[in-house]
mmCIF file of C-alpha atoms in Angstrom:
data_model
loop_
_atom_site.group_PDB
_atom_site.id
_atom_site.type_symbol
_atom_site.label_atom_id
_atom_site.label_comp_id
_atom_site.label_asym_id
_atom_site.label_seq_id
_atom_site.Cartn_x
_atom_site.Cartn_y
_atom_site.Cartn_z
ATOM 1 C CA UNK A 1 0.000 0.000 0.000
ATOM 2 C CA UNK A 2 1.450 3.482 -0.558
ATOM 3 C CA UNK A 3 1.027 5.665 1.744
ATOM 4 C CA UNK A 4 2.646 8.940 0.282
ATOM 5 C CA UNK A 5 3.946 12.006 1.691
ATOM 6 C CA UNK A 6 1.734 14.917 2.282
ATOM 7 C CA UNK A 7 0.665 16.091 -0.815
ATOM 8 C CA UNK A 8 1.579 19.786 -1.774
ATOM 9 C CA UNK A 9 4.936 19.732 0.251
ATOM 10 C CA UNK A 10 6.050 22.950 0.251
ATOM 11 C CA UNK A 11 10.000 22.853 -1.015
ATOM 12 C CA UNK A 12 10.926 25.983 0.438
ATOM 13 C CA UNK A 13 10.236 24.636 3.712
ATOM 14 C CA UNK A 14 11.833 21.461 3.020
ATOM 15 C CA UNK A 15 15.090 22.967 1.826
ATOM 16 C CA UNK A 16 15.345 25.511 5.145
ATOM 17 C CA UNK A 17 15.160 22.456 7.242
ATOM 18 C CA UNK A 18 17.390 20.614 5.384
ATOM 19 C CA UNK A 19 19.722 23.263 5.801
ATOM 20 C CA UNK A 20 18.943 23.376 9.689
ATOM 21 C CA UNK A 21 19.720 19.416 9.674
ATOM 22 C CA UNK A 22 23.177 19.619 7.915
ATOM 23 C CA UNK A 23 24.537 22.554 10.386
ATOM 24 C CA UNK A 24 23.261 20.670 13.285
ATOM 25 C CA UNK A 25 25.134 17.544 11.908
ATOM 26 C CA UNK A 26 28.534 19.731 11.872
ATOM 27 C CA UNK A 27 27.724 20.921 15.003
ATOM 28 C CA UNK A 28 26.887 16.820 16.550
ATOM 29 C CA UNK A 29 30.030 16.009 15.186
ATOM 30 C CA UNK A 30 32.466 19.358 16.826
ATOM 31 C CA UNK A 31 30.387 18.384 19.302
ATOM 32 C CA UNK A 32 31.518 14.374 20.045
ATOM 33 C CA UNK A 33 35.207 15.442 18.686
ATOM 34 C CA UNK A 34 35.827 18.508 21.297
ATOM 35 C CA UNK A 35 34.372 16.218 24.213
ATOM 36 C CA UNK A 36 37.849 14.317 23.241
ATOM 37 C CA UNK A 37 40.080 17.474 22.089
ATOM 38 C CA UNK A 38 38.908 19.814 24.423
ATOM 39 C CA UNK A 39 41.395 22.117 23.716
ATOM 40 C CA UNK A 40 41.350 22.597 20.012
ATOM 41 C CA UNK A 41 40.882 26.426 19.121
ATOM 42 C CA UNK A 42 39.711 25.700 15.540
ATOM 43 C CA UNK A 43 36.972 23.596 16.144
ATOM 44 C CA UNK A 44 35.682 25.476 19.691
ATOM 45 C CA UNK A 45 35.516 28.309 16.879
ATOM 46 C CA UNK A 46 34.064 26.736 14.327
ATOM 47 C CA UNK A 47 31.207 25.389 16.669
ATOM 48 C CA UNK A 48 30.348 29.298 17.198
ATOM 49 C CA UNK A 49 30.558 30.166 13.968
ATOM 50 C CA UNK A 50 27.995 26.961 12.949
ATOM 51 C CA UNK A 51 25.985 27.311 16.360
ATOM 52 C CA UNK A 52 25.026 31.040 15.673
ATOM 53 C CA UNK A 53 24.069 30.195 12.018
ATOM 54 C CA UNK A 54 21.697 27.380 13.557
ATOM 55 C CA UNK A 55 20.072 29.546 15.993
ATOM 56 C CA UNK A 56 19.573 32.110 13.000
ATOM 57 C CA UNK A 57 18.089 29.423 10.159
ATOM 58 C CA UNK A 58 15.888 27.904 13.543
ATOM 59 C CA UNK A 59 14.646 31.211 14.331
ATOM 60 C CA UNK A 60 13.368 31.847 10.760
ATOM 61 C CA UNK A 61 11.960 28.458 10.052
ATOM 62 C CA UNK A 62 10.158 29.157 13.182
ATOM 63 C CA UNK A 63 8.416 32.720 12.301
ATOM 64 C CA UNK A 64 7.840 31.349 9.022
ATOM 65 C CA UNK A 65 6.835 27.508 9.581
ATOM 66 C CA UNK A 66 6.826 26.888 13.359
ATOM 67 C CA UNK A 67 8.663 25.685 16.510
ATOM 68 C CA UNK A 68 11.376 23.120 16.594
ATOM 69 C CA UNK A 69 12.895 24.022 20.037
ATOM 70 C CA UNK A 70 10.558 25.861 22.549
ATOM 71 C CA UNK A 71 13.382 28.204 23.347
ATOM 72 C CA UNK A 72 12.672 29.940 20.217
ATOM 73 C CA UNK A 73 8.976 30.293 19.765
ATOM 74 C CA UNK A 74 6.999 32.804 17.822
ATOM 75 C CA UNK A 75 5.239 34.766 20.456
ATOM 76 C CA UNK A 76 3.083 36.689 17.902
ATOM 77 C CA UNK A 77 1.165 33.666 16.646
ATOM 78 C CA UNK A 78 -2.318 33.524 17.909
ATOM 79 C CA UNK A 79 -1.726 29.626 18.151
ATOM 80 C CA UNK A 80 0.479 26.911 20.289
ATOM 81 C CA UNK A 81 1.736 25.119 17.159
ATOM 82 C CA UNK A 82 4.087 23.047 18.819
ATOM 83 C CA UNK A 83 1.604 21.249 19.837
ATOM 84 C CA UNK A 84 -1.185 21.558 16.775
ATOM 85 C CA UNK A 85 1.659 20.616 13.858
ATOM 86 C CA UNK A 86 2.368 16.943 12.774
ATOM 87 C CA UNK A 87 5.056 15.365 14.521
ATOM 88 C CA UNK A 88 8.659 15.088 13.136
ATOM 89 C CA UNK A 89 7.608 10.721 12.600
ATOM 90 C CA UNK A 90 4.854 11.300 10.122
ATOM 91 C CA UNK A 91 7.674 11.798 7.649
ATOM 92 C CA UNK A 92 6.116 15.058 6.175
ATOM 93 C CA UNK A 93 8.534 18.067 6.812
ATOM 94 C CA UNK A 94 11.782 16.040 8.657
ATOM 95 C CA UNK J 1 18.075 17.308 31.561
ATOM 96 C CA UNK J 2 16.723 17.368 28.090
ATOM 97 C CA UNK J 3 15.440 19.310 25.432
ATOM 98 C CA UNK J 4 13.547 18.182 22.609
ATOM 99 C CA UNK J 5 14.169 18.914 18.846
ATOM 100 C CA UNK J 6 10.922 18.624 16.911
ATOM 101 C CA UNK J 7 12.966 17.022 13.996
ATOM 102 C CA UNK J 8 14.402 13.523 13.003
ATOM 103 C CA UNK J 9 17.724 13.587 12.957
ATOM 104 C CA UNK J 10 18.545 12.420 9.429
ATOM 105 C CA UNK J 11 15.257 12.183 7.331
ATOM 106 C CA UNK J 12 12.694 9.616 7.224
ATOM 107 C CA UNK J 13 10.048 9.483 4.383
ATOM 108 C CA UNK J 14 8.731 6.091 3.492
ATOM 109 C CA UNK J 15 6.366 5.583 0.587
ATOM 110 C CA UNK J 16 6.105 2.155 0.607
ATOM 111 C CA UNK J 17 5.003 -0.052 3.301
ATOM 112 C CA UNK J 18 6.875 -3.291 4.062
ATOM 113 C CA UNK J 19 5.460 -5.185 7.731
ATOM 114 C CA UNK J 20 7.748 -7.949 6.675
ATOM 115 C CA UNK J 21 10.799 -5.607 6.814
ATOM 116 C CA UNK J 22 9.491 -3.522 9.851
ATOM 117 C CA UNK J 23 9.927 -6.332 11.734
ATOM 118 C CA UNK J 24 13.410 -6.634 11.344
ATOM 119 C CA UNK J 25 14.286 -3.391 11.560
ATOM 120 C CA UNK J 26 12.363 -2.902 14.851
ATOM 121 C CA UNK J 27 15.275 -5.015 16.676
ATOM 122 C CA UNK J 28 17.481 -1.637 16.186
ATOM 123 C CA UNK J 29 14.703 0.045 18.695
ATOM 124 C CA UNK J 30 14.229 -2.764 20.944
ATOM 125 C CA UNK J 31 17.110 -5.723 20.278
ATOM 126 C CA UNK J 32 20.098 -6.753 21.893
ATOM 127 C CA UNK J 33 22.209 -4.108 20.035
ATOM 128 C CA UNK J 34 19.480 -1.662 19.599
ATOM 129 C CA UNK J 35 19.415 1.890 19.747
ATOM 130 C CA UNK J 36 17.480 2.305 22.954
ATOM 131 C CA UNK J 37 20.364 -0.313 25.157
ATOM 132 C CA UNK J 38 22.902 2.211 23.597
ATOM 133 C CA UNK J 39 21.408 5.149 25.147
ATOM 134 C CA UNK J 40 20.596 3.197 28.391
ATOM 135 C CA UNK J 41 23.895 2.605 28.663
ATOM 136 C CA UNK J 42 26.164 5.111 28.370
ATOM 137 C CA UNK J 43 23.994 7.162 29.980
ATOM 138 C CA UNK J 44 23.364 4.675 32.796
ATOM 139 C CA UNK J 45 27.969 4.695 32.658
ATOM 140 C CA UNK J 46 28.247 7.810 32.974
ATOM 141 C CA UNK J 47 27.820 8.688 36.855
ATOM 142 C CA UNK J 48 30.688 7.317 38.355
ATOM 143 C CA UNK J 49 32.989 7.772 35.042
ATOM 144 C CA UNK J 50 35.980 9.798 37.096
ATOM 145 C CA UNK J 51 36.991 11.688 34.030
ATOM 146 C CA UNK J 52 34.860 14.584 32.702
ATOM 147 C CA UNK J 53 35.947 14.568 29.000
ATOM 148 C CA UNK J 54 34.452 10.491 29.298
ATOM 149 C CA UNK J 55 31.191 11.397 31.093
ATOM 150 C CA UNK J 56 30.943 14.006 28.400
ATOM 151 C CA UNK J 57 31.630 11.677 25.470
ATOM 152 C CA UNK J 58 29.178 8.864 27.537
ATOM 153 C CA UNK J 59 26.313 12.159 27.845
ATOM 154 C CA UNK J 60 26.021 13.236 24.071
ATOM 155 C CA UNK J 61 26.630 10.024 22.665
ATOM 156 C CA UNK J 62 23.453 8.468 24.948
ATOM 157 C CA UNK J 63 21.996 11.834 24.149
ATOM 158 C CA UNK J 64 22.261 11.263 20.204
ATOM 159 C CA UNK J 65 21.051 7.545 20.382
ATOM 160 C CA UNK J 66 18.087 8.767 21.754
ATOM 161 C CA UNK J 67 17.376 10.597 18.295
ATOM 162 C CA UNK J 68 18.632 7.534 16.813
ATOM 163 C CA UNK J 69 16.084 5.560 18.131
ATOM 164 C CA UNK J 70 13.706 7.870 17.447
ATOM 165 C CA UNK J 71 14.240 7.127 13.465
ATOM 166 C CA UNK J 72 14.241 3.624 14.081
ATOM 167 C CA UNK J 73 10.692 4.256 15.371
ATOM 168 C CA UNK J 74 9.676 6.275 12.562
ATOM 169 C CA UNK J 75 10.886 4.087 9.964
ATOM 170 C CA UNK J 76 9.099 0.697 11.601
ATOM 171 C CA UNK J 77 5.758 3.030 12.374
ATOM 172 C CA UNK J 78 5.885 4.329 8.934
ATOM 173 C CA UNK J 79 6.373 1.285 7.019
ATOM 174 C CA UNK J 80 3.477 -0.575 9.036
ATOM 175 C CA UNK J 81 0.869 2.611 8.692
ATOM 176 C CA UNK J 82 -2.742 1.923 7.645
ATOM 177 C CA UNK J 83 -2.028 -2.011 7.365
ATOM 178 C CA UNK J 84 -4.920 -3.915 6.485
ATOM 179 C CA UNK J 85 -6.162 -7.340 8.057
ATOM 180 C CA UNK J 86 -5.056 -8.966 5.479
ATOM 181 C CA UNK J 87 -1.420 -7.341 4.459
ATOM 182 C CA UNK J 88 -1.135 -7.933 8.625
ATOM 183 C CA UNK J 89 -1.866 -11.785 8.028
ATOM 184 C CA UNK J 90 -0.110 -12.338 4.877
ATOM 185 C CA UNK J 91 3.040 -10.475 6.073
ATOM 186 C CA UNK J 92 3.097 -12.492 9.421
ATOM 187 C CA UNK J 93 3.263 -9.257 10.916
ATOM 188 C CA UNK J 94 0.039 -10.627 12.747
ATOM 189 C CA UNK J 95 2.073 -12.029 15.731
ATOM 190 C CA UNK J 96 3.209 -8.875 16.732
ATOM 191 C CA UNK J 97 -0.070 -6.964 16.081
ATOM 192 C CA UNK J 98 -2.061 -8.902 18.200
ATOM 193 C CA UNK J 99 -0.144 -7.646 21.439
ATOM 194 C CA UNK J 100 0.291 -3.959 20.029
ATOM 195 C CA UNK J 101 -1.484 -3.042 17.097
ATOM 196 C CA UNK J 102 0.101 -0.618 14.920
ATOM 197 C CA UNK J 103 2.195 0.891 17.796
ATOM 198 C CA UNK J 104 5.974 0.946 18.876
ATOM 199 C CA UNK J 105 7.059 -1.441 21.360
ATOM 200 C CA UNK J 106 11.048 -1.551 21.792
ATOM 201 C CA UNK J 107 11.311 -6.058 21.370
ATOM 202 C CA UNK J 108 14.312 -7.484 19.037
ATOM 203 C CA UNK J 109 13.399 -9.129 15.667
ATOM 204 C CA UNK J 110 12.477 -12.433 17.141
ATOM 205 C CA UNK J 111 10.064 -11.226 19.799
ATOM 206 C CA UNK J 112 12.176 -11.183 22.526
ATOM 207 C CA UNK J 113 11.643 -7.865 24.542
ATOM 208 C CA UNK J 114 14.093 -4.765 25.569
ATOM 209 C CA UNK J 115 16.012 -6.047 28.488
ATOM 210 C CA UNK J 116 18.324 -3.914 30.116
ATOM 211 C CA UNK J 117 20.282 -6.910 30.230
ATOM 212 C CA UNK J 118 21.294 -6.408 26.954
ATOM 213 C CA UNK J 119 24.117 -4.184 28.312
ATOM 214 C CA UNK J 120 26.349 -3.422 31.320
ATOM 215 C CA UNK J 121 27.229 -0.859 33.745
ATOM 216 C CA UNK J 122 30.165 -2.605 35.657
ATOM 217 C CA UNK J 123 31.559 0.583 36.831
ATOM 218 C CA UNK J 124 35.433 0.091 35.881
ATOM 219 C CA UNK J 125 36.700 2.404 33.344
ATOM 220 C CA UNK J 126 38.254 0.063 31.302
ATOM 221 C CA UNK J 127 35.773 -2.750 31.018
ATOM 222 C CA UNK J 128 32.603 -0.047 30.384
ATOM 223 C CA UNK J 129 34.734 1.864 27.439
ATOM 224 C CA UNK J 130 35.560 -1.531 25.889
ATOM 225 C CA UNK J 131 31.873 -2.841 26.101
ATOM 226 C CA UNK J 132 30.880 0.376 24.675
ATOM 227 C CA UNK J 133 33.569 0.092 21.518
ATOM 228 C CA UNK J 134 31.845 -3.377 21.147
ATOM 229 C CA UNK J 135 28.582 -2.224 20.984
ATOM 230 C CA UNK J 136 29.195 0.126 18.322
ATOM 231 C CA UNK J 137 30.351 -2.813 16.553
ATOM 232 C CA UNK J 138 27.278 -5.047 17.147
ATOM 233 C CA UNK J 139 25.290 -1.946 15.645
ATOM 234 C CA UNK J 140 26.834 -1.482 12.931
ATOM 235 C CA UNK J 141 27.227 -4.930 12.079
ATOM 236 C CA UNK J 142 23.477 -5.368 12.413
ATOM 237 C CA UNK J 143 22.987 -2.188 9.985
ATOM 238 C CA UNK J 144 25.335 -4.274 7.481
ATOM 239 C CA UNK J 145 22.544 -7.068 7.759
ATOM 240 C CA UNK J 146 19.419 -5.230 7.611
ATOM 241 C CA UNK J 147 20.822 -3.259 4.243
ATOM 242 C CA UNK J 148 21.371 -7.044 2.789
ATOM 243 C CA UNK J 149 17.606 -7.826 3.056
ATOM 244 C CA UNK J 150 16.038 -4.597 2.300
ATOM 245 C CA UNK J 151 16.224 -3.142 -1.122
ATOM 246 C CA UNK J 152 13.876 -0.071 -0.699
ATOM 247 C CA UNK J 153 15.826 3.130 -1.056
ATOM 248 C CA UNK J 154 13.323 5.302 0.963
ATOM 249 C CA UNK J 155 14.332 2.612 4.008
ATOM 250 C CA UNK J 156 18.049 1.993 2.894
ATOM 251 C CA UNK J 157 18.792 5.658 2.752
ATOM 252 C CA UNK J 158 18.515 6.364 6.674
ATOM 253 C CA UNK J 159 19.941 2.902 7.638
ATOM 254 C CA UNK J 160 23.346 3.820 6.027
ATOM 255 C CA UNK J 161 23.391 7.259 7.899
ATOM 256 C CA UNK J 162 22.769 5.307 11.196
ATOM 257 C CA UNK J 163 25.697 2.565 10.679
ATOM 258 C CA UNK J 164 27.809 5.888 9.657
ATOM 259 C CA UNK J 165 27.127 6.966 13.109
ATOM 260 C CA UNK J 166 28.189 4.044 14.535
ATOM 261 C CA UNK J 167 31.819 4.333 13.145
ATOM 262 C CA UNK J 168 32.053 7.969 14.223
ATOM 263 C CA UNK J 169 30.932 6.595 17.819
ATOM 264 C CA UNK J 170 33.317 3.709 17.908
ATOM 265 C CA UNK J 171 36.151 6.244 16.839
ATOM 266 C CA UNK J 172 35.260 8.430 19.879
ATOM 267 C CA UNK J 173 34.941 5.488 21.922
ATOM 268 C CA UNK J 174 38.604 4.433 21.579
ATOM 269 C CA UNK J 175 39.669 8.091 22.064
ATOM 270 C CA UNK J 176 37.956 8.107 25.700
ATOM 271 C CA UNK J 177 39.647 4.477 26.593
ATOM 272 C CA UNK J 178 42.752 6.451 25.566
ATOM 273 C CA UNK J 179 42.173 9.079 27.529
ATOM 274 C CA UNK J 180 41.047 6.975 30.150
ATOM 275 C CA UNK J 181 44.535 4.926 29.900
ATOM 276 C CA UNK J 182 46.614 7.709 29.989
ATOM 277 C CA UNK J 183 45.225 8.743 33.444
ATOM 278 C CA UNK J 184 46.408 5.321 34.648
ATOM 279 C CA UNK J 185 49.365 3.781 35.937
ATOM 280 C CA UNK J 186 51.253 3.222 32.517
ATOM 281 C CA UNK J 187 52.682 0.128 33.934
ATOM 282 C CA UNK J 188 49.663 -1.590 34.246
ATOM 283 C CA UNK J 189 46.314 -0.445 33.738
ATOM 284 C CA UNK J 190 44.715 -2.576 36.078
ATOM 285 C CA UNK J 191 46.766 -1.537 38.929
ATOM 286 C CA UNK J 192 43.535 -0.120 40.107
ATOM 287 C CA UNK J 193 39.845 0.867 39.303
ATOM 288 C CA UNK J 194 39.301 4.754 39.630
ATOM 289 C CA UNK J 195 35.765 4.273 39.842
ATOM 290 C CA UNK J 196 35.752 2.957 42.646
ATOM 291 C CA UNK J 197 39.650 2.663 44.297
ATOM 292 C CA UNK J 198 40.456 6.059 45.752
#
């Protein structure tokens, strides 16, 4: 049986979170490497560099899209859509 | 403490569904060198680990399992949505979906359910970081037999970026026991156990 994606997936969408995934990879992976080269300058800097740019591509998925952390919610919305959008497991925007 | 990422980690979008092959993929969530006895374990190491660069290593590696798991859930619930009576039947999936339905239950392939006896928390440096190198192993050797039995891209696609991880984690692994090592006696490692030796 095919159950398909959501229909009428909205690319832009898909591509900013995309882009949210692969900086969060880089910074997983400074991350695990620092815990065992704690004092590497490069890579402390580099996870500043990469965390700001997260915080900045999270913050405008959320005013456009929605929440993915709820330390950076849109307060203007009229609506708690953290709880009222699908769930990353459905397999529509992941 | 933890916060919550409303996001897979690596994608998961599954046109197809394939009971047969949920249920062997399902033993990454619950089975003996699962995804969910990862996390339990090195975060279940980690309190009396004396070194702080290991308990950090033991915290975000747990902590990433945890997403890890997480896809293993969505791929099984995903390839198993809006079964019918009869795919259920013909599929054999019907042994397990008498006792859960369509829902996630952490058991391996074979039935047998999550046990935390699956893994160890002995509490010596040495012996914990070694276990922990092995059971990156186990994972990733399991990955290399569930992509030999499943053909699907949509399902093969996140399966290779979780036996990547399990390289990286096995690599990290063997830089902790080094670190752990080189805050031993040199002359023999076993001259004492710093967990629990003061």
């Amino acid at each position: 049986m095919n159950t398909g994606c959501k229909p009428c997936m909205d690319t832009e969408r898909q591509k900013l979170l995309q882009e949210i995934s692969k900086v969060d990879f880089v910074l997983k992976e400074l991350n695990l490497y620092l815990d065992t080269h704690p004092y590497d300058q490069q890579a402390m800097e580099r996870f500043g560099q990469f965390n700001a740019l997260k915080n900045k591509l999270v913050k405008d998925y959320t005013e456009k899209y929605g929440p993915l952390v709820l330390s950076i919610v849109d307060m203007d919305s009229r609506e708690w859509k953290w709880a009222t959008q699908d769930w990353p497991w459905e397999g529509g925007y992941n | 403490m933890w916060n919550y990422e409303k996001r897979l980690q690596y994608p998961v979008k599954i046109t197809q569904t394939n009971p047969q092959i949920a249920q062997v993929i399902i033993s990454q969530y619950g089975g003996p060198d699962g995804e969910l006895a990862a996390s339990m374990r090195y975060l279940a190491q980690r309190y009396t680990m004396p070194y702080n660069t290991v308990a950090g290593v033991l915290t975000d590696i747990g902590t990433e399992e945890l997403a890890h798991f997480e896809m293993i859930c969505a791929i099984v619930y995903q390839l198993t949505r809006n079964l019918t009576p009869e795919e259920i039947k013909e599929s054999g999936f019907d042994k397990y979906y008498v006792d859960h339905t369509l829902a996630l239950w952490p058991q391996a392939a074979g039935g047998i359910p999550f046990n935390a006896c699956e893994f160890q928390s002995k509490g010596d440096v040495i012996t914990d970081l070694t276990e922990d190198m092995a059971a990156e192993q186990k994972a990733r050797t399991t990955y290399d037999n569930i992509l030999r039995l499943v053909k699907d891209p949509d399902v093969c696609d996140p399966i290779r970026f979780l036996r990547a991880r399990e390289i990286v984690h096995f690599q990290r692994f063997g830089e902790a026991l080094r670190i752990a090592q080189e805050n031993l006696d040199s002359r023999n490692f076993y001259a004492f156990n710093p967990e629990f030796d003061k």
